[in-house]
Coordinates of C-alpha atoms in Angstrom, one line a residue:
Chain A
M1 CA -22.5 -10.4 18.7
S2 CA -20.1 -7.7 19.4
V3 CA -16.8 -8.1 21.1
A4 CA -15.9 -6.2 24.5
F5 CA -14.1 -2.9 23.8
D6 CA -10.6 -2.1 24.7
P7 CA -10.7 -0.4 27.8
A8 CA -7.0 1.3 27.4
A9 CA -6.4 4.7 29.0
K10 CA -4.4 5.7 25.9
F11 CA -7.6 4.8 23.8
S12 CA -9.9 6.9 26.0
E13 CA -8.4 10.3 25.1
Y14 CA -9.7 9.7 21.1
A15 CA -13.0 10.8 20.4
H16 CA -14.2 7.2 19.3
P17 CA -11.8 4.7 21.4
E18 CA -13.9 1.8 20.2
R19 CA -12.1 2.0 17.1
L20 CA -9.0 0.7 18.2
V21 CA -7.4 -2.0 20.0
S22 CA -4.1 -2.8 21.4
T23 CA -2.0 -5.7 20.6
E24 CA -2.5 -6.8 24.2
W25 CA -6.3 -6.7 23.8
L26 CA -5.9 -8.6 20.5
A27 CA -3.7 -11.2 21.9
E28 CA -6.5 -11.8 24.8
H29 CA -9.3 -12.0 22.5
L30 CA -8.0 -14.2 19.8
G31 CA -10.1 -16.8 18.7
Q32 CA -13.1 -15.2 20.5
P33 CA -16.5 -16.0 18.8
G34 CA -17.7 -13.3 16.7
L35 CA -14.2 -12.0 16.1
V36 CA -12.8 -11.8 12.7
V37 CA -9.1 -10.5 12.2
V38 CA -7.9 -9.2 8.9
E39 CA -4.7 -8.5 7.4
S40 CA -4.4 -5.6 4.9
D41 CA -0.9 -5.0 3.8
E42 CA 1.1 -3.1 1.1
D43 CA 2.8 -5.9 0.1
V44 CA 0.7 -8.9 -1.2
L45 CA 2.8 -11.6 0.0
L46 CA 3.3 -10.5 3.6
Y47 CA 0.6 -12.4 4.9
E48 CA 2.2 -15.4 3.5
T49 CA 5.3 -15.1 5.2
G50 CA 3.5 -15.0 8.8
H51 CA 0.2 -13.6 10.1
I52 CA -1.7 -13.5 13.3
P53 CA -2.9 -17.1 14.1
G54 CA -6.5 -17.0 12.4
A55 CA -6.1 -13.8 10.6
V56 CA -7.7 -13.5 6.9
K57 CA -6.1 -11.5 4.0
I58 CA -7.8 -8.8 2.1
D59 CA -5.6 -7.5 -0.5
W60 CA -6.5 -3.9 -1.2
H61 CA -5.3 -3.9 -4.7
T62 CA -6.8 -6.9 -6.0
E63 CA -9.8 -7.5 -3.9
L64 CA -11.3 -4.3 -3.0
N65 CA -11.4 -2.7 -6.3
D66 CA -13.9 -3.0 -9.2
P67 CA -12.0 -4.6 -12.2
V68 CA -13.4 -2.2 -15.0
V69 CA -14.5 1.0 -13.1
R70 CA -12.1 3.0 -11.4
D71 CA -14.1 2.5 -8.3
Y72 CA -14.5 0.2 -5.4
L73 CA -16.7 -3.0 -5.1
D74 CA -20.4 -3.1 -5.5
G75 CA -22.6 -4.4 -2.8
E76 CA -23.0 -7.8 -4.3
R77 CA -19.2 -8.4 -4.6
F78 CA -18.5 -7.3 -1.3
A79 CA -20.8 -9.5 0.2
A80 CA -19.1 -12.1 -1.7
L81 CA -15.8 -11.3 -0.7
L82 CA -16.6 -10.8 3.3
G83 CA -18.5 -13.9 3.0
S84 CA -15.9 -15.8 1.6
K85 CA -13.5 -14.5 4.5
G86 CA -15.6 -15.7 7.1
I87 CA -17.0 -12.1 8.2
S88 CA -20.9 -11.8 9.0
R89 CA -22.5 -8.3 9.1
D90 CA -22.5 -8.5 12.5
S91 CA -18.9 -9.5 13.2
T92 CA -16.3 -7.6 15.3
V93 CA -13.6 -7.2 12.5
V94 CA -10.0 -6.2 13.7
I95 CA -7.5 -4.7 10.9
Y96 CA -4.0 -4.6 11.0
G97 CA -1.6 -4.2 8.5
D98 CA 2.0 -3.2 7.7
K99 CA 3.7 0.2 7.5
N100 CA 1.9 2.4 10.3
N101 CA -1.7 0.5 9.3
W102 CA -1.7 2.5 6.1
W103 CA -3.4 -0.1 4.2
A104 CA -5.4 -1.5 7.1
A105 CA -6.8 2.1 7.1
Y106 CA -7.9 1.8 3.6
T107 CA -9.4 -1.6 4.0
L108 CA -11.3 -0.2 7.2
W109 CA -12.6 3.1 5.2
V110 CA -13.6 0.7 2.4
F111 CA -15.6 -1.4 5.3
S112 CA -17.2 2.0 6.2
L113 CA -18.5 2.8 2.8
F114 CA -20.7 -0.2 3.2
G115 CA -21.6 0.5 6.9
H116 CA -20.0 -2.3 8.3
E117 CA -20.4 -1.2 12.0
D118 CA -18.0 -2.7 14.5
V119 CA -14.5 -2.5 12.2
R120 CA -11.5 -1.3 14.3
L121 CA -7.8 -1.0 14.0
L122 CA -4.9 -2.8 15.8
D123 CA -2.9 0.1 17.4
G124 CA 0.6 -0.2 16.0
G125 CA -0.5 -2.9 13.4
R126 CA 1.9 -5.7 12.6
D127 CA 5.0 -4.0 13.0
L128 CA 4.2 -3.5 16.8
W129 CA 2.5 -7.2 16.9
I130 CA 5.9 -8.6 15.6
A131 CA 8.3 -6.3 17.5
E132 CA 6.7 -7.5 20.7
G133 CA 7.6 -11.0 20.0
R134 CA 3.7 -12.3 19.5
P135 CA 3.0 -15.3 17.8
V136 CA 2.8 -15.6 13.9
T137 CA 1.9 -18.6 11.9
T138 CA 2.1 -19.6 8.2
D139 CA -0.6 -22.1 9.0
A140 CA -3.5 -21.3 6.5
T141 CA -6.6 -20.0 8.2
A142 CA -9.4 -22.3 8.1
V143 CA -12.6 -20.3 7.0
T144 CA -15.8 -21.1 7.1
P145 CA -17.7 -18.9 4.5
V146 CA -20.9 -17.1 5.8
E147 CA -23.6 -15.1 4.3
Y148 CA -23.0 -11.3 4.3
P149 CA -26.1 -9.5 2.9
V150 CA -26.1 -7.4 -0.1
V151 CA -25.9 -3.6 1.3
E152 CA -25.5 -0.6 -1.1
R153 CA -22.7 1.2 -0.8
V154 CA -23.0 4.8 0.6
D155 CA -20.4 7.1 -1.0
T156 CA -21.9 10.4 0.1
E157 CA -21.0 10.4 3.5
I158 CA -17.3 9.5 3.9
R159 CA -16.1 10.1 0.1
A160 CA -15.6 13.2 -2.0
F161 CA -15.7 13.4 -5.7
K162 CA -13.9 15.9 -7.9
D163 CA -17.0 18.0 -8.2
D164 CA -17.4 17.8 -4.4
V165 CA -13.9 19.3 -4.0
L166 CA -14.4 22.0 -6.6
A167 CA -17.4 22.8 -4.6
H168 CA -15.7 22.6 -1.2
L169 CA -12.8 24.8 -2.2
G170 CA -12.6 27.8 0.8
K171 CA -13.3 25.2 3.6
P172 CA -10.7 23.2 5.1
L173 CA -8.6 20.2 2.8
I174 CA -5.9 18.5 4.0
D175 CA -3.0 17.2 1.7
V176 CA -1.3 14.2 2.9
R177 CA 1.2 13.5 0.5
S178 CA 5.1 14.2 0.8
P179 CA 6.1 17.6 0.6
E180 CA 7.8 17.3 -2.5
E181 CA 4.5 16.3 -4.0
Y182 CA 2.7 19.2 -2.4
S183 CA 4.9 21.7 -3.6
G184 CA 5.2 20.3 -7.2
E185 CA 8.5 19.2 -7.4
R186 CA 7.2 15.8 -8.4
T187 CA 3.8 14.3 -9.2
T188 CA 4.4 10.9 -7.3
A189 CA 5.8 10.0 -3.9
P190 CA 9.2 9.1 -3.6
A191 CA 8.8 5.6 -3.9
Y192 CA 6.0 5.4 -6.0
P193 CA 6.6 7.1 -9.6
E194 CA 4.1 4.8 -11.5
E195 CA 0.8 6.5 -10.4
G196 CA 1.5 10.0 -11.7
A197 CA -0.3 12.9 -12.8
L198 CA -0.2 15.4 -15.6
R199 CA 0.8 18.3 -13.2
A200 CA 2.4 19.1 -9.8
G201 CA 1.6 20.8 -7.1
H202 CA -1.8 20.6 -4.4
I203 CA -5.5 21.6 -4.7
P204 CA -5.8 25.6 -3.6
T205 CA -5.8 26.2 0.4
A206 CA -4.9 23.1 1.2
A207 CA -3.0 22.4 4.3
S208 CA 0.2 20.0 4.3
V209 CA 0.3 16.9 6.8
P210 CA 1.8 14.1 5.5
W211 CA 0.0 11.5 6.5
G212 CA 2.8 9.5 8.7
R213 CA 3.3 12.2 11.1
A214 CA 0.2 10.7 12.8
A215 CA 2.1 7.7 13.8
A216 CA 4.8 7.2 16.4
E217 CA 8.2 5.3 16.1
D218 CA 6.6 2.2 16.9
A219 CA 3.7 2.6 14.3
T220 CA 0.9 3.2 17.4
F221 CA -1.3 6.6 16.6
R222 CA 0.2 9.4 18.1
P223 CA -1.4 10.4 21.7
R224 CA -4.5 12.7 21.4
A225 CA -2.6 15.6 22.6
E226 CA 0.2 15.4 19.7
L227 CA -2.4 14.7 17.1
D228 CA -4.5 18.0 18.1
A229 CA -1.4 20.0 17.9
I230 CA -0.7 18.7 14.3
Y231 CA -4.2 18.9 13.0
R232 CA -5.7 21.6 15.1
G233 CA -2.7 23.7 15.9
E234 CA -0.4 23.3 12.4
A235 CA -3.0 22.6 10.1
G236 CA -5.7 25.2 11.6
L237 CA -8.5 22.8 11.7
A238 CA -11.5 23.9 14.1
D239 CA -14.4 22.1 15.7
G240 CA -17.2 21.8 13.3
D241 CA -15.0 22.2 10.2
E242 CA -16.0 20.2 7.1
V243 CA -12.6 18.4 6.1
I244 CA -11.8 16.3 2.9
A245 CA -8.2 14.9 2.7
Y246 CA -6.6 13.4 -0.3
C247 CA -3.5 11.9 -1.5
R248 CA -2.7 10.3 -4.8
I249 CA -5.0 7.7 -4.8
G250 CA -6.7 7.8 -1.7
E251 CA -5.0 5.3 0.5
R252 CA -2.7 7.5 2.4
S253 CA -5.6 9.7 3.0
S254 CA -7.6 7.1 4.4
H255 CA -5.4 6.8 7.1
T256 CA -5.9 10.6 7.9
W257 CA -9.4 10.3 7.5
F258 CA -9.5 7.5 10.3
V259 CA -7.3 10.2 12.5
L260 CA -9.9 13.1 11.9
K261 CA -13.2 11.0 12.1
H262 CA -12.6 8.7 14.8
L263 CA -9.4 9.9 17.1
L264 CA -9.9 13.4 16.9
G265 CA -13.9 13.5 16.5
F266 CA -14.5 15.4 13.3
D267 CA -17.8 14.4 12.3
D268 CA -17.7 15.4 8.5
V269 CA -14.7 14.2 7.1
R270 CA -14.3 12.8 3.6
N271 CA -12.0 10.9 1.7
Y272 CA -11.1 12.4 -2.0
D273 CA -9.8 8.9 -3.4
G274 CA -9.4 10.3 -6.9
S275 CA -7.0 12.3 -5.0
W276 CA -4.0 13.9 -7.1
T277 CA -3.9 11.4 -10.0
E278 CA -7.5 12.8 -10.8
W279 CA -7.1 16.6 -9.6
G280 CA -3.7 16.8 -11.3
S281 CA -5.0 15.7 -14.7
A282 CA -8.1 16.9 -14.8
V283 CA -9.1 19.5 -17.1
R284 CA -10.2 22.9 -15.7
V285 CA -9.3 22.6 -12.3
P286 CA -6.8 24.8 -10.4
I287 CA -3.7 23.9 -8.6
V288 CA -1.0 25.6 -6.5
T289 CA 2.5 25.2 -7.0
G290 CA 5.0 25.6 -4.4
P291 CA 4.9 25.4 -0.4
E292 CA 2.2 27.9 0.3
R293 CA -1.2 26.9 0.6
G294 CA -2.7 29.5 -2.1
E295 CA -5.8 31.1 -2.6
V296 CA -9.5 30.0 -3.6
P297 CA -9.6 31.0 -7.1
G298 CA -12.4 33.4 -8.1
R299 CA -15.0 31.6 -9.8
Chain B
M1 CA 17.0 -5.7 -30.1
N2 CA 14.2 -8.0 -28.7
A3 CA 15.2 -11.8 -29.6
P4 CA 11.9 -13.7 -30.3
T5 CA 13.4 -16.8 -27.9
L6 CA 13.7 -16.2 -24.3
P7 CA 16.7 -17.7 -22.3
A8 CA 16.0 -20.7 -21.1
A9 CA 15.8 -20.4 -17.0
L10 CA 13.5 -17.2 -17.8
A11 CA 11.3 -19.3 -20.0
E12 CA 11.2 -22.1 -17.7
T13 CA 10.1 -19.7 -14.9
R14 CA 7.3 -18.3 -17.1
E15 CA 5.9 -21.9 -17.9
D16 CA 6.0 -22.7 -14.1
F17 CA 4.2 -19.6 -13.6
L18 CA 1.4 -20.2 -16.0
A19 CA 0.8 -23.5 -15.3
L20 CA -0.4 -22.6 -12.0
G21 CA -4.0 -21.2 -10.8
V22 CA -3.6 -17.7 -9.5
S23 CA -3.1 -18.4 -5.9
D24 CA -0.7 -20.8 -6.6
R25 CA 1.3 -18.4 -8.5
L26 CA 1.7 -16.4 -5.4
Q27 CA 3.1 -19.3 -3.5
L28 CA 5.5 -19.7 -6.4
L29 CA 6.5 -16.2 -6.1
L30 CA 7.0 -16.9 -2.4
E31 CA 9.7 -19.5 -2.9
F32 CA 11.4 -17.4 -5.4
S33 CA 11.4 -14.7 -2.6
N34 CA 12.9 -16.9 -0.2
E35 CA 15.2 -18.1 -2.7
L36 CA 16.7 -14.5 -3.3
P37 CA 20.6 -15.3 -3.2
G38 CA 22.7 -13.7 -0.7
L39 CA 25.3 -11.1 -1.6
P40 CA 28.9 -12.8 -2.4
E41 CA 31.3 -11.4 0.2
R42 CA 33.0 -9.0 -2.1
Y43 CA 29.8 -6.7 -2.1
R44 CA 28.8 -7.2 1.8
D45 CA 30.2 -4.1 2.5
H46 CA 29.7 -2.2 -0.8
P47 CA 25.8 -0.9 -0.6
D48 CA 27.1 2.2 -2.5
L49 CA 27.3 -0.1 -5.6
F50 CA 23.7 -0.9 -5.5
E51 CA 21.1 1.2 -7.2
R52 CA 17.7 1.8 -5.6
V53 CA 15.0 0.6 -8.1
I54 CA 12.3 3.4 -7.1
E55 CA 9.6 1.5 -9.3
C56 CA 9.0 -0.8 -6.4
Q57 CA 7.1 -0.3 -3.6
S58 CA 9.8 -1.0 -0.7
P59 CA 13.5 -0.5 -0.8
V60 CA 15.6 -2.7 -3.0
F61 CA 18.6 -2.3 -4.6
I62 CA 20.3 -4.2 -7.4
F63 CA 23.6 -4.5 -8.6
V64 CA 24.6 -6.2 -12.0
E65 CA 28.4 -7.6 -12.8
V66 CA 29.8 -8.3 -16.4
A67 CA 32.8 -10.4 -16.0
D68 CA 35.6 -10.3 -18.6
D69 CA 34.1 -13.3 -20.5
D70 CA 30.9 -11.3 -20.8
T71 CA 29.1 -13.3 -18.5
V72 CA 26.2 -11.3 -16.5
A73 CA 25.8 -11.8 -12.9
M74 CA 22.8 -10.0 -10.9
F75 CA 22.6 -9.4 -7.2
G76 CA 19.6 -7.8 -5.5
T77 CA 18.6 -6.8 -1.7
A78 CA 15.3 -6.2 -0.3
P79 CA 14.1 -6.7 3.4
P80 CA 11.9 -9.7 4.6
E81 CA 9.0 -7.2 5.1
A82 CA 9.1 -7.0 1.0
P83 CA 8.4 -10.3 -0.1
T84 CA 7.0 -9.4 -3.2
T85 CA 9.8 -7.3 -4.2
R86 CA 12.3 -10.0 -3.2
G87 CA 10.1 -12.2 -5.3
F88 CA 10.9 -10.1 -8.3
A89 CA 14.6 -9.4 -7.8
S90 CA 15.0 -13.3 -7.1
I91 CA 13.2 -14.2 -10.4
L92 CA 15.5 -11.6 -12.4
A93 CA 18.8 -12.7 -10.3
Q94 CA 18.3 -16.4 -11.5
G95 CA 17.3 -16.0 -14.8
L96 CA 19.7 -12.9 -15.9
S97 CA 22.9 -14.5 -13.8
G98 CA 24.9 -16.8 -16.2
L99 CA 23.6 -15.1 -19.5
S100 CA 26.0 -13.6 -21.8
A101 CA 25.6 -9.5 -21.7
A102 CA 23.9 -10.0 -25.5
E103 CA 21.5 -12.6 -24.3
A104 CA 20.4 -10.5 -21.1
L105 CA 19.8 -7.2 -23.2
A106 CA 17.7 -9.5 -25.7
V107 CA 15.1 -10.6 -22.6
P108 CA 11.9 -8.5 -23.6
D109 CA 11.7 -5.6 -21.9
D110 CA 7.7 -6.9 -21.5
F111 CA 9.0 -10.1 -20.1
P112 CA 7.6 -9.5 -16.4
Q113 CA 4.2 -9.3 -17.7
T114 CA 4.1 -12.2 -19.2
L115 CA 4.4 -14.3 -15.9
G116 CA 0.7 -14.2 -15.3
L117 CA 1.2 -12.2 -12.1
A118 CA -1.1 -9.2 -13.0
E119 CA -4.2 -11.1 -11.7
A120 CA -2.5 -12.2 -8.7
V121 CA -0.4 -9.5 -7.5
S122 CA -2.0 -6.3 -9.7
P123 CA -0.7 -4.7 -12.8
L124 CA 0.8 -1.7 -10.7
R125 CA 2.8 -4.0 -8.6
V126 CA 4.3 -6.0 -11.6
R127 CA 5.6 -2.5 -13.2
G128 CA 8.0 -2.9 -10.1
M129 CA 9.8 -5.8 -11.9
T130 CA 9.3 -4.1 -14.9
G131 CA 11.8 -1.1 -13.7
M132 CA 14.1 -3.6 -12.1
L133 CA 14.5 -5.4 -15.5
A134 CA 15.2 -2.0 -17.3
R135 CA 17.8 -0.9 -14.7
A136 CA 19.6 -4.3 -14.5
K137 CA 19.6 -3.8 -18.4
R138 CA 21.0 -0.4 -18.5
Q139 CA 23.5 -1.5 -16.0
I140 CA 24.8 -4.3 -18.3
R141 CA 25.2 -1.4 -20.9
E142 CA 27.2 0.6 -19.0
R143 CA 29.4 -1.9 -17.6
L144 CA 29.8 -2.7 -21.4
A145 CA 30.5 0.8 -21.9
E146 CA 32.8 1.1 -19.0
R147 CA 35.0 -1.9 -20.7
G148 CA 35.3 0.2 -23.8

């Protein structure tokens, strides 16, 4: 029941154009059977102030995390969540959100852990939709719950754990946090002081590419050539590289994961969601401070 | 210096939240967000007076005034794209304004944690309001100290 892909010329430059839709495409396809639109924001109340007509809300904080273990939902909870939102296994899901799709990309990444096949981002997200004067509503979306199968989460392909990162040292790492966090001036993002770590700095050899650089002024993804210049040029990634991205808790880096995997076509990209809150507090792991990448420590 | 009794307005706010189910608590927070009082004329051209609450995930600024008769007034600004933060500021602005400085300083530091919002918006987000309350109380102390 997959809904047609967006044939926009800009997307055809990307490795996987089927992972994006434009605001224009979404406006034309709203209400089409088989399509479910999901809003995922940083601010938990933003959806209630007005959302794309028919969109359902998924909150990254209260709905995607396991309430006890620092982990994501298990298969049963994920099935219950998606079924309650009217999402079937074969639904085309278009996710959008605030702040350059930061949290929308995170939600997409969690969907990907469960292998939901057709999940796309709205290029430009909530900000562009509103800037273009497209309709929003505060009307509650009527949802008909559906059955979503219980599928096992697969963590090995796109998720890295601390030990995976230790074994990966020497291969490309992308640190997507702010320059101040990377150099070790502070352990938290400038606006997020609550999610700290014991030590400040970065994982040895990681290249610093703050996540927001992938977005243009209007919140859309930068064109392919500009992304190549940043990630292949400045950060030095090359075809065939295995890459791990990390940030503080794994949300900003899921945005970069999306860019590397779906826009630039790196096949083997993992998001280290333990990220700096784990690495910066873990026993017996090396860190580097200052603006330089640092060396792979002797083992 | 934490008093066992909460000022009436804040106590009522807490009762209102706790009387609701989790999803209705979000709606009430949204109502507070929409009710965030505007800035009085005298502060509109003085963004420099306001202090950014960096514990919050969106740009929010607060300013506390203590009048000669010791009455507290709290003001806050946050963009419409940050309704949760606006809601937090509104709860505190409405709850602290009109109290005496001593009453405001006696508001328990953990008041934000007692509103039943942790389940609705997550504990991490509630910490933003905790930071806001702490900054408001510190500003009150500063105003009192300035007066000597």
